Amino acid sequence: MFETVIGLEVHVQLNTKTKLFCSCPTSFAEHQNSNTCPTCLALPGALPVVNKEAAIKAMRFANAIEAQIDEASRFDRKSYFYPDSPSAYQITQFYAPILRDGKVTIDLADGTQKTIRVTEAHLEADAGKNMHEGAVSKVDLNRAGTPLLEIVSAPDMRSADEAVAYLKKLHATVRYLDISDANMQEGSFRCDVNISIRPKGQEAFGTRVEVKNINSFRFVAQAIAYEVQRQTEAYEDGVYEQEVVQETRLFDVNKGVTRSMRGKEEAADYRYFPEPDLRPLIVTEEMKAAARELPELPDQKVARYTSEWKIKRDDALVIVADKNLANYFETLVAEGAAPKQAVTWLTSELTGRLNKLSKSIEESPVEATTLATLIKRIEEGVISGKGGKELLDHMMENNERDVDALIEKLGLEQVSDDGAILAMIDEILADNEDKVAEYKAGKEKLFGFFVGQVMKASKGSANPGKVNQLLKERLS
Ligand code: ADP
Ligand code: ZN
Ligand code: MG
């Protein structure tokens, strides 16, 4: 039997206004190569200056994962030649990264938790983009020099599930911190997955391969599953040494397989040396103060939801995984919906309907304040749960948002009026004298029959709680 060992390197694009070493905007540009200047074009003589906002955002992340901040981190040159990097080197932090020794806690399916160590995270400049159009290749340097925070984990994960849980937690954390939009499709949150196996009980790690640049949680899981199988088979067939070599591989999303891209570079291949054009990044008191203010993070939200609002931990985990879902939920409660009802209406009723429309929570046609009113009307007994669903269905497809007017228009109001319900009860009881006699003689099962008849007579509009209560009184 084998054990899987996984370590992740995640590249997070920081959402600063300007690039890491020049004042070019990072915002979308209509034209290729328009967000560029002598520095990010690497023209001779242009000098880099470190972006303070990027440093503060990295420090906020450090504080969120309880890491050590290096108050004098340094930059280095990593040499490689590729058309999307006109300087033929990348400025990164190799010898003295801005942060070390953080930790990220993940929740596992069996309800337990595990801490994954973050060895370090460093600031570096992104490359541009090569675009291949038939026989022609073009280079767009709008992205060149955009700040990245590369977050390196220790080889602490033991399954694809743990790796995905870690990635989701990191993703949520940088979104809450508002240091990145972490849009995976657009590549502002992408990761390299290092995978090895070892026989259970063996202490030494096996040979790892690095699968580069995966941009979805599902692909991460698929790439790990494929590698674990490939490496295990090689081991069992006695060809582990030949077939599992330290190398860089690519994941083919169409075939679900990984393929060798190139042999693993050693640090020496990159000829790292200190960046001569930049001095150490000195952290000032002002920067420390700016990085200290943190929003409420996922773990703290889970603690608050479970203790103050008595929400089940599993439900809380689902809600806090997405910042927008958590905001929506907190608005529901702030507007007066009972927390437990809010969970159900948000995570099953609304989310289910949004999934069918392939919409995310921020695209929800029904706003939190409106859904809160709907939930309150159920709690007040004005409409039934079933009526609430009908009302929500209606609002998903129409623009009317006056909940009370809609209740009237759709005829959803429950009959809670004692007189009206009693009148129906008396009629049912009069029509079923024989059953009433049986009930009184001890056949208590018949109670359900009477409830059903009253509900039917009211065409479902009677408040079931009231029906139960009044029937009991009448029959006693
Ligand atoms: P390098 O210096 O060659 O980049 P690192 O020690 O920095 O290597 O590790 C890079 C990544 O690979 C880290 O995320 C680390 O956790 C992971 N890693 C290291 N060894 C293994 C292994 N045997 N199996 C899986 N992942 C590993
Ligand atoms: Zn520039
Ligand atoms: Mg490394």
Short mmCIF file of C-alpha atoms and ligand atoms in Angstrom, two decimals:
data_model
loop_
_atom_site.label_atom_id
_atom_site.label_comp_id
_atom_site.label_asym_id
_atom_site.label_seq_id
_atom_site.Cartn_x
_atom_site.Cartn_y
_atom_site.Cartn_z
CA MET A 1 0.00 0.00 0.00
CA PHE A 2 1.13 3.50 -0.83
CA GLU A 3 0.72 6.93 0.63
CA THR A 4 0.30 10.04 -1.53
CA VAL A 5 2.35 13.15 -0.70
CA ILE A 6 1.33 16.53 -2.12
CA GLY A 7 2.79 20.03 -1.88
CA LEU A 8 1.27 23.05 -3.65
CA GLU A 9 2.68 26.25 -5.09
CA VAL A 10 -0.14 28.74 -5.65
CA HIS A 11 0.20 31.91 -7.71
CA VAL A 12 -2.17 34.62 -6.59
CA GLN A 13 -2.42 37.75 -8.69
CA LEU A 14 -2.60 40.70 -6.29
CA ASN A 15 -5.30 43.26 -7.13
CA THR A 16 -3.10 46.35 -6.87
CA LYS A 17 -3.87 49.42 -8.98
CA THR A 18 -0.42 49.40 -10.59
CA LYS A 19 2.22 46.85 -11.48
CA LEU A 20 4.87 45.55 -9.08
CA PHE A 21 7.80 47.66 -10.29
CA CYS A 22 6.31 50.47 -12.39
CA SER A 23 3.21 52.67 -12.40
CA CYS A 24 1.46 51.00 -15.35
CA PRO A 25 -2.16 50.15 -14.53
CA THR A 26 -3.10 46.50 -13.97
CA SER A 27 -6.65 47.11 -15.19
CA PHE A 28 -8.04 45.69 -18.39
CA ALA A 29 -6.62 47.34 -21.52
CA GLU A 30 -8.42 47.43 -24.81
CA HIS A 31 -5.22 47.23 -26.84
CA GLN A 32 -2.31 44.85 -26.62
CA ASN A 33 0.88 46.31 -25.17
CA SER A 34 -0.85 49.54 -24.14
CA ASN A 35 -0.37 49.08 -20.37
CA THR A 36 3.41 49.19 -20.73
CA CYS A 37 6.31 51.52 -20.04
CA PRO A 38 10.12 51.36 -20.35
CA THR A 39 10.37 49.41 -17.07
CA CYS A 40 7.94 46.57 -17.89
CA LEU A 41 9.19 46.53 -21.49
CA ALA A 42 12.69 46.08 -20.02
CA LEU A 43 14.21 48.91 -22.00
CA PRO A 44 17.85 49.61 -21.07
CA GLY A 45 18.28 52.06 -18.24
CA ALA A 46 14.72 51.83 -16.85
CA LEU A 47 14.71 51.10 -13.13
CA PRO A 48 12.19 49.18 -10.99
CA VAL A 49 10.58 50.64 -7.84
CA VAL A 50 8.69 48.33 -5.46
CA ASN A 51 4.92 48.84 -5.17
CA LYS A 52 4.05 49.47 -1.50
CA GLU A 53 0.44 48.35 -1.97
CA ALA A 54 1.65 44.92 -3.13
CA ALA A 55 3.91 44.59 -0.10
CA ILE A 56 1.08 45.55 2.28
CA LYS A 57 -1.26 43.03 0.65
CA ALA A 58 1.35 40.28 1.07
CA MET A 59 1.70 41.33 4.73
CA ARG A 60 -2.07 41.15 5.24
CA PHE A 61 -1.93 37.61 3.99
CA ALA A 62 0.98 36.89 6.36
CA ASN A 63 -1.08 38.13 9.30
CA ALA A 64 -4.10 36.09 8.22
CA ILE A 65 -2.10 32.83 8.24
CA GLU A 66 0.00 33.81 11.28
CA ALA A 67 3.26 33.85 9.34
CA GLN A 68 6.54 35.63 10.12
CA ILE A 69 7.07 38.78 8.08
CA ASP A 70 10.64 39.51 7.00
CA GLU A 71 11.09 43.22 7.70
CA ALA A 72 13.88 43.41 5.12
CA SER A 73 13.02 40.91 2.41
CA ARG A 74 14.98 41.02 -0.83
CA PHE A 75 14.53 40.52 -4.56
CA ASP A 76 16.49 38.26 -6.89
CA ARG A 77 16.79 37.66 -10.60
CA LYS A 78 15.67 34.32 -11.99
CA SER A 79 17.10 33.97 -15.48
CA TYR A 80 15.20 32.29 -18.24
CA PHE A 81 14.57 33.14 -21.85
CA TYR A 82 11.05 33.21 -23.20
CA PRO A 83 9.39 35.76 -25.52
CA ASP A 84 6.83 36.86 -22.90
CA SER A 85 9.64 38.18 -20.68
CA PRO A 86 11.64 40.88 -22.51
CA SER A 87 14.25 41.20 -19.75
CA ALA A 88 15.05 37.46 -20.00
CA TYR A 89 14.76 37.24 -16.22
CA GLN A 90 12.00 37.41 -13.67
CA ILE A 91 12.33 39.50 -10.54
CA THR A 92 11.28 37.27 -7.64
CA GLN A 93 12.27 36.64 -4.01
CA PHE A 94 14.47 33.58 -3.74
CA TYR A 95 16.82 34.05 -0.76
CA ALA A 96 14.67 36.21 1.52
CA PRO A 97 10.91 35.96 0.85
CA ILE A 98 8.52 38.44 2.45
CA LEU A 99 6.92 35.78 4.66
CA ARG A 100 7.67 32.37 6.16
CA ASP A 101 6.09 29.76 8.42
CA GLY A 102 2.36 30.30 8.18
CA LYS A 103 -0.43 27.80 8.64
CA VAL A 104 -3.76 27.04 7.01
CA THR A 105 -6.33 24.84 8.75
CA ILE A 106 -8.54 22.65 6.58
CA ASP A 107 -11.76 20.79 7.40
CA LEU A 108 -11.92 17.17 6.28
CA ALA A 109 -14.96 15.16 5.29
CA ASP A 110 -14.88 13.09 8.50
CA GLY A 111 -15.32 16.27 10.55
CA THR A 112 -11.70 16.47 11.69
CA GLN A 113 -9.29 19.30 10.98
CA LYS A 114 -5.71 19.37 9.80
CA THR A 115 -3.12 22.12 9.68
CA ILE A 116 -1.11 22.56 6.48
CA ARG A 117 2.14 24.48 6.83
CA VAL A 118 2.92 27.34 4.47
CA THR A 119 6.69 27.32 4.15
CA GLU A 120 6.95 30.74 2.53
CA ALA A 121 5.33 33.19 0.15
CA HIS A 122 7.22 35.57 -2.07
CA LEU A 123 6.45 38.52 -4.31
CA GLU A 124 7.28 38.26 -7.98
CA ALA A 125 6.43 39.85 -11.31
CA ASP A 126 4.20 38.00 -13.76
CA ALA A 127 5.24 37.50 -17.39
CA GLY A 128 3.31 38.71 -20.44
CA LYS A 129 1.30 36.44 -22.70
CA ASN A 130 2.26 34.69 -25.92
CA MET A 131 -0.61 34.30 -28.37
CA HIS A 132 -0.46 31.85 -31.20
CA GLU A 133 -2.71 32.53 -34.18
CA GLY A 134 -2.06 29.99 -36.89
CA ALA A 135 1.45 30.50 -38.20
CA VAL A 136 1.82 33.82 -36.37
CA SER A 137 2.80 34.27 -32.74
CA LYS A 138 2.26 37.53 -30.93
CA VAL A 139 3.40 38.84 -27.57
CA ASP A 140 1.21 40.97 -25.32
CA LEU A 141 3.03 42.57 -22.38
CA ASN A 142 0.03 44.11 -20.66
CA ARG A 143 0.33 41.50 -17.91
CA ALA A 144 4.12 41.73 -17.70
CA GLY A 145 5.09 43.04 -14.28
CA THR A 146 1.73 42.37 -12.60
CA PRO A 147 2.31 41.42 -8.94
CA LEU A 148 2.02 37.79 -7.94
CA LEU A 149 2.22 36.29 -4.48
CA GLU A 150 3.51 32.73 -4.77
CA ILE A 151 2.41 30.71 -1.75
CA VAL A 152 4.42 27.53 -1.14
CA SER A 153 3.08 24.78 1.11
CA ALA A 154 5.06 22.09 2.88
CA PRO A 155 4.47 18.56 1.49
CA ASP A 156 1.75 18.07 4.13
CA MET A 157 -1.23 16.87 2.10
CA ARG A 158 -2.00 13.17 1.75
CA SER A 159 -4.90 13.03 -0.71
CA ALA A 160 -6.58 14.97 -3.51
CA ASP A 161 -9.38 15.87 -1.07
CA GLU A 162 -6.89 17.49 1.31
CA ALA A 163 -5.23 19.37 -1.56
CA VAL A 164 -8.56 20.70 -2.81
CA ALA A 165 -9.65 21.65 0.73
CA TYR A 166 -6.39 23.57 1.18
CA LEU A 167 -6.80 25.36 -2.16
CA LYS A 168 -10.40 26.30 -1.39
CA LYS A 169 -9.38 27.66 1.98
CA LEU A 170 -6.58 29.74 0.45
CA HIS A 171 -8.95 30.93 -2.26
CA ALA A 172 -11.55 32.05 0.27
CA THR A 173 -8.90 33.69 2.44
CA VAL A 174 -7.43 35.90 -0.29
CA ARG A 175 -10.94 36.85 -1.41
CA TYR A 176 -11.98 37.86 2.14
CA LEU A 177 -8.73 39.80 2.53
CA ASP A 178 -9.54 41.51 -0.78
CA ILE A 179 -5.96 41.13 -1.96
CA SER A 180 -6.94 39.28 -5.17
CA ASP A 181 -10.05 38.63 -7.20
CA ALA A 182 -8.74 35.05 -7.40
CA ASN A 183 -10.63 34.40 -10.62
CA MET A 184 -9.50 30.93 -11.64
CA GLN A 185 -10.74 31.04 -15.25
CA GLU A 186 -8.86 34.26 -15.82
CA GLY A 187 -5.72 32.87 -14.22
CA SER A 188 -5.49 35.15 -11.21
CA PHE A 189 -5.40 32.06 -8.95
CA ARG A 190 -3.45 29.13 -10.41
CA CYS A 191 -1.35 26.39 -8.95
CA ASP A 192 1.47 23.94 -9.50
CA VAL A 193 0.86 20.55 -7.90
CA ASN A 194 3.81 18.48 -6.63
CA ILE A 195 2.96 14.81 -6.27
CA SER A 196 4.87 11.75 -5.06
CA ILE A 197 4.03 8.39 -3.51
CA ARG A 198 5.85 6.26 -0.93
CA PRO A 199 5.18 2.81 0.53
CA LYS A 200 3.15 3.14 3.74
CA GLY A 201 5.50 3.31 6.70
CA GLN A 202 8.48 4.57 4.72
CA GLU A 203 9.80 7.86 6.05
CA ALA A 204 11.74 9.12 3.03
CA PHE A 205 9.68 10.90 0.40
CA GLY A 206 9.46 9.43 -3.09
CA THR A 207 10.38 11.26 -6.28
CA ARG A 208 7.99 14.10 -7.03
CA VAL A 209 6.71 15.42 -10.28
CA GLU A 210 5.40 18.95 -10.64
CA VAL A 211 2.20 19.44 -12.66
CA LYS A 212 2.18 23.07 -13.78
CA ASN A 213 -0.46 25.75 -14.02
CA ILE A 214 -3.75 24.13 -13.16
CA ASN A 215 -6.66 26.55 -12.92
CA SER A 216 -9.59 24.60 -11.50
CA PHE A 217 -10.20 22.59 -8.33
CA ARG A 218 -11.58 19.72 -10.39
CA PHE A 219 -8.48 19.53 -12.59
CA VAL A 220 -6.26 19.50 -9.51
CA ALA A 221 -8.12 16.44 -8.24
CA GLN A 222 -7.98 14.75 -11.65
CA ALA A 223 -4.25 15.43 -12.13
CA ILE A 224 -3.50 13.99 -8.67
CA ALA A 225 -5.62 10.88 -9.33
CA TYR A 226 -3.86 10.31 -12.63
CA GLU A 227 -0.36 10.75 -11.18
CA VAL A 228 -1.03 8.53 -8.18
CA GLN A 229 -2.15 5.76 -10.50
CA ARG A 230 0.76 6.22 -12.90
CA GLN A 231 3.35 6.25 -10.13
CA THR A 232 1.78 3.31 -8.29
CA GLU A 233 1.73 1.19 -11.42
CA ALA A 234 5.35 2.03 -12.17
CA TYR A 235 6.25 0.96 -8.63
CA GLU A 236 4.33 -2.31 -8.85
CA ASP A 237 5.81 -3.06 -12.27
CA GLY A 238 9.34 -2.54 -10.95
CA VAL A 239 10.03 0.45 -13.22
CA TYR A 240 9.62 3.25 -10.67
CA GLU A 241 13.18 4.58 -11.08
CA GLN A 242 12.87 4.74 -14.86
CA GLU A 243 9.37 6.16 -15.14
CA VAL A 244 9.00 8.44 -12.15
CA VAL A 245 11.65 11.11 -12.52
CA GLN A 246 11.74 14.61 -11.09
CA GLU A 247 10.24 16.61 -13.91
CA THR A 248 7.67 19.20 -14.91
CA ARG A 249 4.46 17.83 -16.41
CA LEU A 250 1.40 19.37 -17.99
CA PHE A 251 -2.21 18.32 -17.39
CA ASP A 252 -4.21 17.64 -20.55
CA VAL A 253 -7.73 18.70 -19.60
CA ASN A 254 -9.32 16.93 -22.56
CA LYS A 255 -7.72 13.54 -21.94
CA GLY A 256 -7.40 13.79 -18.16
CA VAL A 257 -3.74 12.75 -18.28
CA THR A 258 -0.44 14.42 -17.41
CA ARG A 259 2.43 14.54 -19.88
CA SER A 260 6.11 15.23 -19.50
CA MET A 261 6.95 18.80 -20.47
CA ARG A 262 10.60 19.14 -19.47
CA GLY A 263 13.11 17.85 -16.94
CA LYS A 264 13.00 19.65 -13.60
CA GLU A 265 15.27 22.66 -13.56
CA GLU A 266 17.61 22.87 -10.62
CA ALA A 267 17.95 26.22 -8.87
CA ALA A 268 21.38 26.51 -10.53
CA ASP A 269 19.77 26.51 -13.98
CA TYR A 270 18.10 29.80 -13.14
CA ARG A 271 21.35 31.46 -12.04
CA TYR A 272 19.61 33.25 -9.19
CA PHE A 273 21.44 36.32 -7.95
CA PRO A 274 20.41 39.39 -5.92
CA GLU A 275 18.59 41.99 -8.02
CA PRO A 276 21.13 44.83 -8.26
CA ASP A 277 18.54 47.50 -9.12
CA LEU A 278 16.47 47.07 -5.94
CA ARG A 279 17.29 47.61 -2.30
CA PRO A 280 15.74 45.42 0.41
CA LEU A 281 12.02 45.89 0.95
CA ILE A 282 12.00 47.59 4.33
CA VAL A 283 8.74 47.26 6.24
CA THR A 284 7.75 50.51 7.97
CA GLU A 285 5.49 51.01 11.00
CA GLU A 286 2.92 52.58 8.71
CA MET A 287 2.89 49.49 6.49
CA LYS A 288 2.60 47.22 9.52
CA ALA A 289 -0.37 49.20 10.79
CA ALA A 290 -2.06 49.03 7.39
CA ALA A 291 -1.57 45.25 7.24
CA ARG A 292 -2.84 44.64 10.76
CA GLU A 293 -6.49 45.50 10.10
CA LEU A 294 -8.07 42.24 8.93
CA PRO A 295 -11.68 41.50 8.07
CA GLU A 296 -13.50 38.62 9.72
CA LEU A 297 -11.99 35.48 8.14
CA PRO A 298 -13.68 32.14 7.31
CA ASP A 299 -12.69 30.35 10.56
CA GLN A 300 -13.95 33.24 12.68
CA LYS A 301 -17.21 33.32 10.76
CA VAL A 302 -17.73 29.58 11.30
CA ALA A 303 -17.13 30.07 15.02
CA ARG A 304 -19.62 32.93 15.17
CA TYR A 305 -22.33 31.22 13.11
CA THR A 306 -22.13 28.02 15.18
CA SER A 307 -21.95 29.62 18.61
CA GLU A 308 -24.12 32.72 18.27
CA TRP A 309 -26.57 31.52 15.66
CA LYS A 310 -26.49 27.78 16.45
CA ILE A 311 -25.89 26.87 12.80
CA LYS A 312 -24.58 23.37 12.06
CA ARG A 313 -20.83 23.40 11.41
CA ASP A 314 -21.22 21.72 8.01
CA ASP A 315 -23.71 24.38 6.91
CA ALA A 316 -21.45 27.15 8.18
CA LEU A 317 -18.52 25.71 6.21
CA VAL A 318 -20.55 25.73 3.00
CA ILE A 319 -21.60 29.34 3.52
CA VAL A 320 -18.21 30.80 4.45
CA ALA A 321 -16.42 29.08 1.55
CA ASP A 322 -17.77 31.87 -0.66
CA LYS A 323 -17.48 35.47 0.52
CA ASN A 324 -20.58 36.52 -1.44
CA LEU A 325 -22.65 33.69 -0.02
CA ALA A 326 -21.58 34.69 3.50
CA ASN A 327 -22.50 38.33 2.82
CA TYR A 328 -25.90 37.28 1.51
CA PHE A 329 -26.48 35.07 4.55
CA GLU A 330 -25.51 37.79 7.01
CA THR A 331 -27.89 40.22 5.29
CA LEU A 332 -30.74 37.71 5.64
CA VAL A 333 -30.12 37.45 9.37
CA ALA A 334 -29.59 41.21 9.78
CA GLU A 335 -32.97 41.76 8.09
CA GLY A 336 -34.65 39.56 10.67
CA ALA A 337 -34.78 36.06 9.19
CA ALA A 338 -34.15 33.34 11.79
CA PRO A 339 -30.63 31.98 11.14
CA LYS A 340 -31.69 28.34 10.73
CA GLN A 341 -34.43 29.21 8.25
CA ALA A 342 -32.00 31.51 6.46
CA VAL A 343 -29.57 28.58 6.00
CA THR A 344 -32.23 26.38 4.39
CA TRP A 345 -33.64 29.08 2.16
CA LEU A 346 -30.19 30.16 1.06
CA THR A 347 -28.31 26.88 0.66
CA SER A 348 -31.06 24.71 -0.74
CA GLU A 349 -33.97 26.76 -2.09
CA LEU A 350 -32.17 29.77 -3.57
CA THR A 351 -28.90 28.00 -4.48
CA GLY A 352 -30.81 25.16 -6.12
CA ARG A 353 -32.73 27.60 -8.30
CA LEU A 354 -29.56 29.57 -9.14
CA ASN A 355 -27.73 26.38 -10.12
CA LYS A 356 -30.47 25.57 -12.60
CA LEU A 357 -29.94 28.99 -14.18
CA SER A 358 -26.10 28.61 -13.97
CA LYS A 359 -26.02 31.80 -11.91
CA SER A 360 -23.80 32.63 -8.98
CA ILE A 361 -25.08 34.23 -5.79
CA GLU A 362 -23.95 37.71 -6.85
CA GLU A 363 -26.12 37.32 -9.96
CA SER A 364 -29.17 36.27 -7.96
CA PRO A 365 -32.31 37.93 -9.31
CA VAL A 366 -33.74 37.92 -5.77
CA GLU A 367 -31.88 40.12 -3.31
CA ALA A 368 -31.21 39.19 0.30
CA THR A 369 -33.56 41.84 1.69
CA THR A 370 -36.42 40.41 -0.39
CA LEU A 371 -35.73 36.81 0.55
CA ALA A 372 -35.54 37.88 4.20
CA THR A 373 -39.07 39.29 3.99
CA LEU A 374 -40.31 36.04 2.45
CA ILE A 375 -38.72 34.00 5.27
CA LYS A 376 -40.25 36.29 7.89
CA ARG A 377 -43.72 35.87 6.39
CA ILE A 378 -43.36 32.11 6.80
CA GLU A 379 -42.24 32.50 10.39
CA GLU A 380 -45.21 34.77 11.07
CA GLY A 381 -47.52 32.13 9.63
CA VAL A 382 -48.75 34.44 6.87
CA ILE A 383 -47.71 31.93 4.19
CA SER A 384 -46.76 28.28 4.36
CA GLY A 385 -43.35 26.87 3.41
CA LYS A 386 -44.93 25.61 0.23
CA GLY A 387 -46.34 29.06 -0.48
CA GLY A 388 -42.88 30.51 0.09
CA LYS A 389 -41.42 28.23 -2.57
CA GLU A 390 -44.11 29.24 -5.00
CA LEU A 391 -43.42 32.88 -4.25
CA LEU A 392 -39.67 32.41 -4.77
CA ASP A 393 -40.28 30.61 -8.07
CA HIS A 394 -42.40 33.54 -9.18
CA MET A 395 -39.75 36.11 -8.21
CA MET A 396 -36.97 34.19 -9.98
CA GLU A 397 -38.85 34.78 -13.21
CA ASN A 398 -40.47 38.16 -12.67
CA ASN A 399 -39.35 41.56 -11.52
CA GLU A 400 -42.05 42.19 -8.94
CA ARG A 401 -40.42 42.50 -5.53
CA ASP A 402 -43.19 43.61 -3.18
CA VAL A 403 -43.48 40.40 -1.17
CA ASP A 404 -46.74 41.31 0.56
CA ALA A 405 -48.42 42.44 -2.64
CA LEU A 406 -47.34 39.21 -4.31
CA ILE A 407 -48.70 37.08 -1.48
CA GLU A 408 -52.05 38.67 -2.15
CA LYS A 409 -51.80 38.54 -5.91
CA LEU A 410 -50.85 34.86 -5.92
CA GLY A 411 -53.39 34.05 -3.22
CA LEU A 412 -50.77 32.53 -0.96
CA GLU A 413 -52.01 33.85 2.34
CA GLN A 414 -52.62 31.10 4.84
CA VAL A 415 -55.90 31.03 6.68
CA SER A 416 -54.88 31.50 10.30
CA ASP A 417 -58.13 33.04 11.35
CA ASP A 418 -59.64 30.78 14.03
CA GLY A 419 -63.21 31.35 12.93
CA ALA A 420 -62.63 30.36 9.32
CA ILE A 421 -60.69 27.24 10.27
CA LEU A 422 -63.21 26.22 12.92
CA ALA A 423 -66.00 26.48 10.38
CA MET A 424 -64.15 24.04 8.11
CA ILE A 425 -63.40 21.70 11.01
CA ASP A 426 -67.01 21.57 12.11
CA GLU A 427 -68.14 20.74 8.62
CA ILE A 428 -65.62 17.91 8.29
CA LEU A 429 -66.51 16.49 11.70
CA ALA A 430 -70.24 16.64 10.91
CA ASP A 431 -69.67 14.79 7.63
CA ASN A 432 -67.68 12.05 9.38
CA GLU A 433 -69.62 11.25 12.52
CA ASP A 434 -68.70 7.57 12.41
CA LYS A 435 -64.96 8.35 12.30
CA VAL A 436 -65.33 10.85 15.13
CA ALA A 437 -66.91 8.12 17.22
CA GLU A 438 -64.07 5.69 16.38
CA TYR A 439 -61.53 8.36 17.29
CA LYS A 440 -63.19 8.99 20.61
CA ALA A 441 -63.23 5.23 21.25
CA GLY A 442 -59.42 5.24 21.02
CA LYS A 443 -58.47 5.08 17.34
CA GLU A 444 -56.09 8.04 17.62
CA LYS A 445 -54.53 7.41 14.24
CA LEU A 446 -57.59 9.08 12.72
CA PHE A 447 -56.33 12.47 13.85
CA GLY A 448 -54.12 12.65 10.77
CA PHE A 449 -57.14 11.90 8.60
CA PHE A 450 -59.05 14.88 10.02
CA VAL A 451 -56.05 17.19 9.53
CA GLY A 452 -55.77 16.02 5.93
CA GLN A 453 -59.46 16.66 5.26
CA VAL A 454 -59.32 20.18 6.67
CA MET A 455 -56.22 21.00 4.65
CA LYS A 456 -57.91 19.65 1.57
CA ALA A 457 -61.06 21.66 2.22
CA SER A 458 -58.92 24.81 2.51
CA LYS A 459 -57.04 23.91 -0.66
CA GLY A 460 -53.83 23.94 1.34
CA SER A 461 -54.26 27.49 2.58
CA ALA A 462 -54.99 26.70 6.22
CA ASN A 463 -52.12 27.18 8.64
CA PRO A 464 -51.34 23.55 9.62
CA GLY A 465 -50.26 24.53 13.13
CA LYS A 466 -53.58 26.21 13.74
CA VAL A 467 -55.52 23.29 12.24
CA ASN A 468 -53.78 20.88 14.62
CA GLN A 469 -54.41 23.04 17.63
CA LEU A 470 -58.08 23.73 16.90
CA LEU A 471 -58.83 20.12 15.94
CA LYS A 472 -57.38 18.90 19.24
CA GLU A 473 -59.60 21.35 21.12
CA ARG A 474 -62.70 20.30 19.19
CA LEU A 475 -62.08 16.58 19.59
CA SER A 476 -61.17 16.60 23.28
P1 ADP B 1 12.30 23.37 -5.10
O1 ADP B 1 13.23 24.16 -4.25
O2 ADP B 1 12.92 22.39 -5.97
O3 ADP B 1 11.27 24.25 -5.78
P2 ADP B 1 10.79 22.95 -2.77
O4 ADP B 1 11.38 22.24 -1.62
O5 ADP B 1 10.71 24.43 -2.70
O6 ADP B 1 11.49 22.49 -4.08
O7 ADP B 1 9.33 22.38 -2.98
C1 ADP B 1 8.51 22.85 -3.97
C2 ADP B 1 7.13 22.26 -3.69
O8 ADP B 1 7.17 20.85 -3.80
C3 ADP B 1 6.64 22.55 -2.28
O9 ADP B 1 5.27 22.88 -2.33
C4 ADP B 1 6.85 21.25 -1.55
O10 ADP B 1 5.88 21.05 -0.54
C5 ADP B 1 6.65 20.23 -2.64
N1 ADP B 1 7.37 18.97 -2.42
C6 ADP B 1 8.66 18.83 -2.06
N2 ADP B 1 8.99 17.52 -2.01
C7 ADP B 1 7.87 16.82 -2.32
C8 ADP B 1 7.57 15.41 -2.44
N3 ADP B 1 8.47 14.47 -2.25
N4 ADP B 1 6.31 15.07 -2.80
C9 ADP B 1 5.39 16.01 -3.03
N5 ADP B 1 5.61 17.32 -2.92
C10 ADP B 1 6.84 17.74 -2.59
ZN ZN B 2 5.22 49.52 -16.88
MG MG B 3 11.14 26.08 -4.15
#
